[in-house]
Amino acid sequence: MIRLNITAEGFSEERFVTDMLRPHLWNNFGISVEVRKVLTNRKLRKRGGIVGYQRFKNDVSQWFRECPDVYHTTLIDLYGLKNDFPGHKTTSYLQPYDRVKEMERLLKEDLGFHKFIPYIQLHEYEALLFADTGIMEEWLGLYNTLRKNCFTQIRNSTPDNNPEMINEHPDTAPSKRILSLCNSYDKVGDGILILEKIGLKKLRAECTHFNEWLTQLEHLE
């Protein structure tokens, strides 16, 4: 049996793994998945949220040592990532896809674990929701008054109508754009319900970097 440990940034990413990725990988590929959030406070044993690179590295490396024969990967956002992460500053001039791939390469190089598959989400978990803006509007419109096609207009403003290209500026990151229209948006609860309705097939078709990562996981052996 192939085993995979996933370090998730926070509660929403953890829920996405448990509710969608874990069943998919187990039922279709026999890959057993464990997930835990990033350690944010060792004394209080709190997990979930953005931390500096050294604390992140210590947490992930500890899991490597505990499970040296298990594959490991990450599910963390580029948006909000601390600038001490490998390559964060030196890759800022690159186009988003080139930048995130180079940052992943540098992360793997720095952590130095041969069974590690780095993944950094472009640009944020909520970008995945924009894979189907109709479903977003249908769901979030149940308890918000929304302008027709409001999410489609956001997606259409990006290069090639690409959800992964919705950028990481504090005012225009995917979650900030959703909150500007739906101030009651629940990142964990609403997010997973929308993604389940969209489905992995559509997510993969619309989000290239996400699809490449999931394909890698499916081919572990």
Short mmCIF file of C-alpha atoms in Angstrom, two decimals:
data_model
loop_
_atom_site.label_atom_id
_atom_site.label_comp_id
_atom_site.label_asym_id
_atom_site.label_seq_id
_atom_site.Cartn_x
_atom_site.Cartn_y
_atom_site.Cartn_z
CA MET A 1 0.00 0.00 0.00
CA ILE A 2 1.27 3.46 -0.92
CA ARG A 3 1.06 6.04 1.86
CA LEU A 4 0.97 9.82 1.45
CA ASN A 5 1.16 12.53 4.12
CA ILE A 6 -0.18 15.98 3.22
CA THR A 7 0.72 19.12 5.14
CA ALA A 8 -2.21 21.51 4.64
CA GLU A 9 -2.05 25.22 5.34
CA GLY A 10 -5.30 25.52 7.26
CA PHE A 11 -8.76 24.19 8.00
CA SER A 12 -10.19 24.68 4.50
CA GLU A 13 -7.30 22.90 2.78
CA GLU A 14 -7.49 20.09 5.34
CA ARG A 15 -11.21 19.69 4.65
CA PHE A 16 -10.58 19.59 0.90
CA VAL A 17 -8.10 16.77 1.40
CA THR A 18 -10.31 14.72 3.73
CA ASP A 19 -13.53 15.15 1.75
CA MET A 20 -12.27 15.06 -1.85
CA LEU A 21 -8.63 14.12 -2.37
CA ARG A 22 -8.41 11.29 0.15
CA PRO A 23 -11.42 9.35 -1.21
CA HIS A 24 -10.27 9.91 -4.79
CA LEU A 25 -6.73 8.66 -4.19
CA TRP A 26 -7.82 5.68 -2.09
CA ASN A 27 -10.75 4.50 -4.19
CA ASN A 28 -9.03 4.87 -7.56
CA PHE A 29 -5.34 4.34 -6.82
CA GLY A 30 -5.08 2.56 -3.47
CA ILE A 31 -3.15 5.47 -1.94
CA SER A 32 -3.71 5.96 1.79
CA VAL A 33 -3.68 9.65 2.75
CA GLU A 34 -3.07 11.33 6.10
CA VAL A 35 -3.37 15.10 6.47
CA ARG A 36 -2.45 17.58 9.15
CA LYS A 37 -2.37 21.35 9.33
CA VAL A 38 0.83 23.38 9.67
CA LEU A 39 2.00 23.71 13.28
CA THR A 40 1.64 27.34 14.39
CA ASN A 41 2.22 27.09 18.16
CA ARG A 42 4.19 24.18 19.56
CA LYS A 43 3.51 24.98 23.23
CA LEU A 44 -0.24 25.18 22.72
CA ARG A 45 -0.16 22.45 20.02
CA LYS A 46 -2.11 24.70 17.65
CA ARG A 47 -2.21 24.00 13.93
CA GLY A 48 -3.49 25.94 10.94
CA GLY A 49 -2.41 29.19 9.33
CA ILE A 50 0.52 31.00 7.80
CA VAL A 51 3.86 30.70 9.61
CA GLY A 52 7.42 31.68 8.84
CA TYR A 53 9.56 29.29 6.85
CA GLN A 54 11.73 27.99 9.69
CA ARG A 55 8.72 26.92 11.74
CA PHE A 56 7.15 25.36 8.65
CA LYS A 57 10.39 23.56 7.83
CA ASN A 58 10.75 22.21 11.36
CA ASP A 59 7.20 20.87 11.35
CA VAL A 60 7.42 19.21 7.94
CA SER A 61 10.90 17.81 8.60
CA GLN A 62 9.68 16.28 11.85
CA TRP A 63 6.99 14.40 9.91
CA PHE A 64 9.66 13.25 7.45
CA ARG A 65 11.63 11.77 10.36
CA GLU A 66 8.55 10.12 11.84
CA CYS A 67 7.57 8.56 8.49
CA PRO A 68 10.74 8.14 6.40
CA ASP A 69 9.16 5.60 4.04
CA VAL A 70 6.05 7.64 3.32
CA TYR A 71 5.55 10.14 0.48
CA HIS A 72 4.94 13.72 1.60
CA THR A 73 3.38 16.72 -0.13
CA THR A 74 2.03 20.16 0.74
CA LEU A 75 -1.12 22.16 0.06
CA ILE A 76 -0.21 25.77 0.82
CA ASP A 77 -1.15 29.06 -0.87
CA LEU A 78 1.24 31.36 -2.68
CA TYR A 79 -0.90 34.25 -1.46
CA GLY A 80 0.17 35.19 2.07
CA LEU A 81 3.26 33.01 2.02
CA LYS A 82 6.00 34.58 4.13
CA ASN A 83 8.84 36.09 2.14
CA ASP A 84 11.45 33.93 3.89
CA PHE A 85 10.25 30.85 1.97
CA PRO A 86 12.85 29.63 -0.56
CA GLY A 87 12.68 31.68 -3.74
CA HIS A 88 9.90 34.00 -2.59
CA LYS A 89 11.96 37.14 -3.18
CA THR A 90 14.24 35.96 -5.97
CA THR A 91 11.39 34.69 -8.19
CA SER A 92 9.08 37.70 -7.90
CA TYR A 93 9.95 38.85 -11.45
CA LEU A 94 8.82 35.56 -13.03
CA GLN A 95 5.42 34.83 -14.55
CA PRO A 96 3.14 33.02 -12.04
CA TYR A 97 3.50 29.47 -13.40
CA ASP A 98 7.26 29.79 -13.77
CA ARG A 99 7.52 31.37 -10.36
CA VAL A 100 5.56 28.74 -8.47
CA LYS A 101 7.40 25.87 -10.15
CA GLU A 102 10.76 27.41 -9.29
CA MET A 103 9.66 28.00 -5.70
CA GLU A 104 8.55 24.37 -5.46
CA ARG A 105 11.91 23.23 -6.83
CA LEU A 106 13.78 25.34 -4.29
CA LEU A 107 11.53 24.12 -1.47
CA LYS A 108 12.25 20.49 -2.35
CA GLU A 109 15.97 21.25 -2.61
CA ASP A 110 16.05 22.94 0.79
CA LEU A 111 14.04 20.27 2.60
CA GLY A 112 16.15 17.54 1.02
CA PHE A 113 13.72 14.64 1.32
CA HIS A 114 13.58 12.31 -1.69
CA LYS A 115 9.90 11.38 -1.22
CA PHE A 116 8.70 14.98 -1.05
CA ILE A 117 6.40 16.39 -3.75
CA PRO A 118 6.06 20.14 -3.15
CA TYR A 119 2.86 21.92 -4.12
CA ILE A 120 2.09 25.62 -3.80
CA GLN A 121 -1.43 26.66 -4.84
CA LEU A 122 -1.73 29.45 -7.41
CA HIS A 123 -2.56 31.88 -5.94
CA GLU A 124 -4.93 30.74 -3.22
CA TYR A 125 -7.25 27.84 -2.33
CA GLU A 126 -10.26 29.94 -3.39
CA ALA A 127 -8.94 30.09 -6.94
CA LEU A 128 -10.27 26.54 -7.33
CA LEU A 129 -13.82 27.78 -6.74
CA PHE A 130 -13.57 29.95 -9.86
CA ALA A 131 -13.33 26.75 -11.94
CA ASP A 132 -17.11 27.05 -12.22
CA THR A 133 -18.41 30.53 -11.56
CA GLY A 134 -21.99 29.47 -12.27
CA ILE A 135 -21.95 27.07 -9.32
CA MET A 136 -20.32 29.76 -7.17
CA GLU A 137 -23.10 32.20 -7.99
CA GLU A 138 -25.79 29.57 -7.50
CA TRP A 139 -24.54 28.55 -4.06
CA LEU A 140 -23.44 31.89 -2.64
CA GLY A 141 -26.53 33.56 -4.10
CA LEU A 142 -28.72 31.52 -1.76
CA TYR A 143 -27.97 33.94 1.09
CA ASN A 144 -26.40 36.93 -0.64
CA THR A 145 -27.79 39.42 -3.14
CA LEU A 146 -25.35 39.04 -6.02
CA ARG A 147 -24.97 40.92 -9.26
CA LYS A 148 -25.61 38.51 -12.16
CA ASN A 149 -22.40 36.93 -13.50
CA CYS A 150 -20.32 38.74 -10.87
CA PHE A 151 -17.87 35.86 -10.44
CA THR A 152 -17.70 35.24 -14.17
CA GLN A 153 -16.68 38.86 -14.67
CA ILE A 154 -13.83 38.42 -12.19
CA ARG A 155 -12.62 35.31 -13.96
CA ASN A 156 -12.94 36.96 -17.40
CA SER A 157 -10.63 39.75 -16.24
CA THR A 158 -7.70 37.32 -15.90
CA PRO A 159 -5.35 36.17 -18.69
CA ASP A 160 -7.03 33.37 -20.67
CA ASN A 161 -9.94 33.37 -18.16
CA ASN A 162 -7.67 31.28 -15.95
CA PRO A 163 -8.73 30.80 -12.27
CA GLU A 164 -5.14 30.21 -11.22
CA MET A 165 -4.19 33.64 -12.54
CA ILE A 166 -6.46 35.55 -10.15
CA ASN A 167 -3.66 37.35 -8.39
CA GLU A 168 -2.32 37.58 -4.87
CA HIS A 169 -2.69 41.28 -4.13
CA PRO A 170 -4.27 41.83 -0.68
CA ASP A 171 -7.29 43.48 -2.34
CA THR A 172 -7.68 41.16 -5.32
CA ALA A 173 -6.72 37.68 -4.11
CA PRO A 174 -9.50 35.13 -4.80
CA SER A 175 -10.83 35.07 -1.22
CA LYS A 176 -10.82 38.89 -1.02
CA ARG A 177 -12.82 39.13 -4.23
CA ILE A 178 -15.39 36.67 -2.89
CA LEU A 179 -15.64 38.50 0.43
CA SER A 180 -16.12 41.82 -1.35
CA LEU A 181 -19.34 40.37 -2.80
CA CYS A 182 -20.33 37.97 0.01
CA ASN A 183 -19.22 39.18 3.42
CA SER A 184 -20.74 36.08 5.02
CA TYR A 185 -18.61 33.71 2.92
CA ASP A 186 -17.38 30.81 5.08
CA LYS A 187 -13.97 29.70 3.82
CA VAL A 188 -14.31 26.18 5.23
CA GLY A 189 -18.01 25.42 4.97
CA ASP A 190 -18.94 27.18 1.73
CA GLY A 191 -15.64 26.36 0.06
CA ILE A 192 -15.88 22.59 0.30
CA LEU A 193 -19.57 22.47 -0.63
CA ILE A 194 -18.91 24.47 -3.78
CA LEU A 195 -15.88 22.37 -4.70
CA GLU A 196 -17.78 19.12 -4.19
CA LYS A 197 -20.48 20.37 -6.54
CA ILE A 198 -17.88 21.42 -9.13
CA GLY A 199 -16.06 18.07 -8.87
CA LEU A 200 -12.46 17.08 -9.46
CA LYS A 201 -12.92 16.58 -13.20
CA LYS A 202 -13.86 20.23 -13.75
CA LEU A 203 -11.23 21.47 -11.29
CA ARG A 204 -8.55 19.60 -13.20
CA ALA A 205 -9.73 20.83 -16.57
CA GLU A 206 -9.69 24.48 -15.49
CA CYS A 207 -6.68 24.56 -13.12
CA THR A 208 -3.51 23.37 -14.84
CA HIS A 209 -1.09 23.54 -11.92
CA PHE A 210 -3.53 21.75 -9.63
CA ASN A 211 -4.06 19.05 -12.25
CA GLU A 212 -0.31 18.50 -12.66
CA TRP A 213 0.07 18.02 -8.91
CA LEU A 214 -2.82 15.59 -8.61
CA THR A 215 -1.53 13.61 -11.59
CA GLN A 216 1.84 13.27 -9.84
CA LEU A 217 0.12 11.94 -6.73
CA GLU A 218 -1.90 9.43 -8.73
CA HIS A 219 1.30 7.97 -10.22
CA LEU A 220 3.16 7.36 -6.96
CA GLU A 221 4.58 3.86 -6.77
#
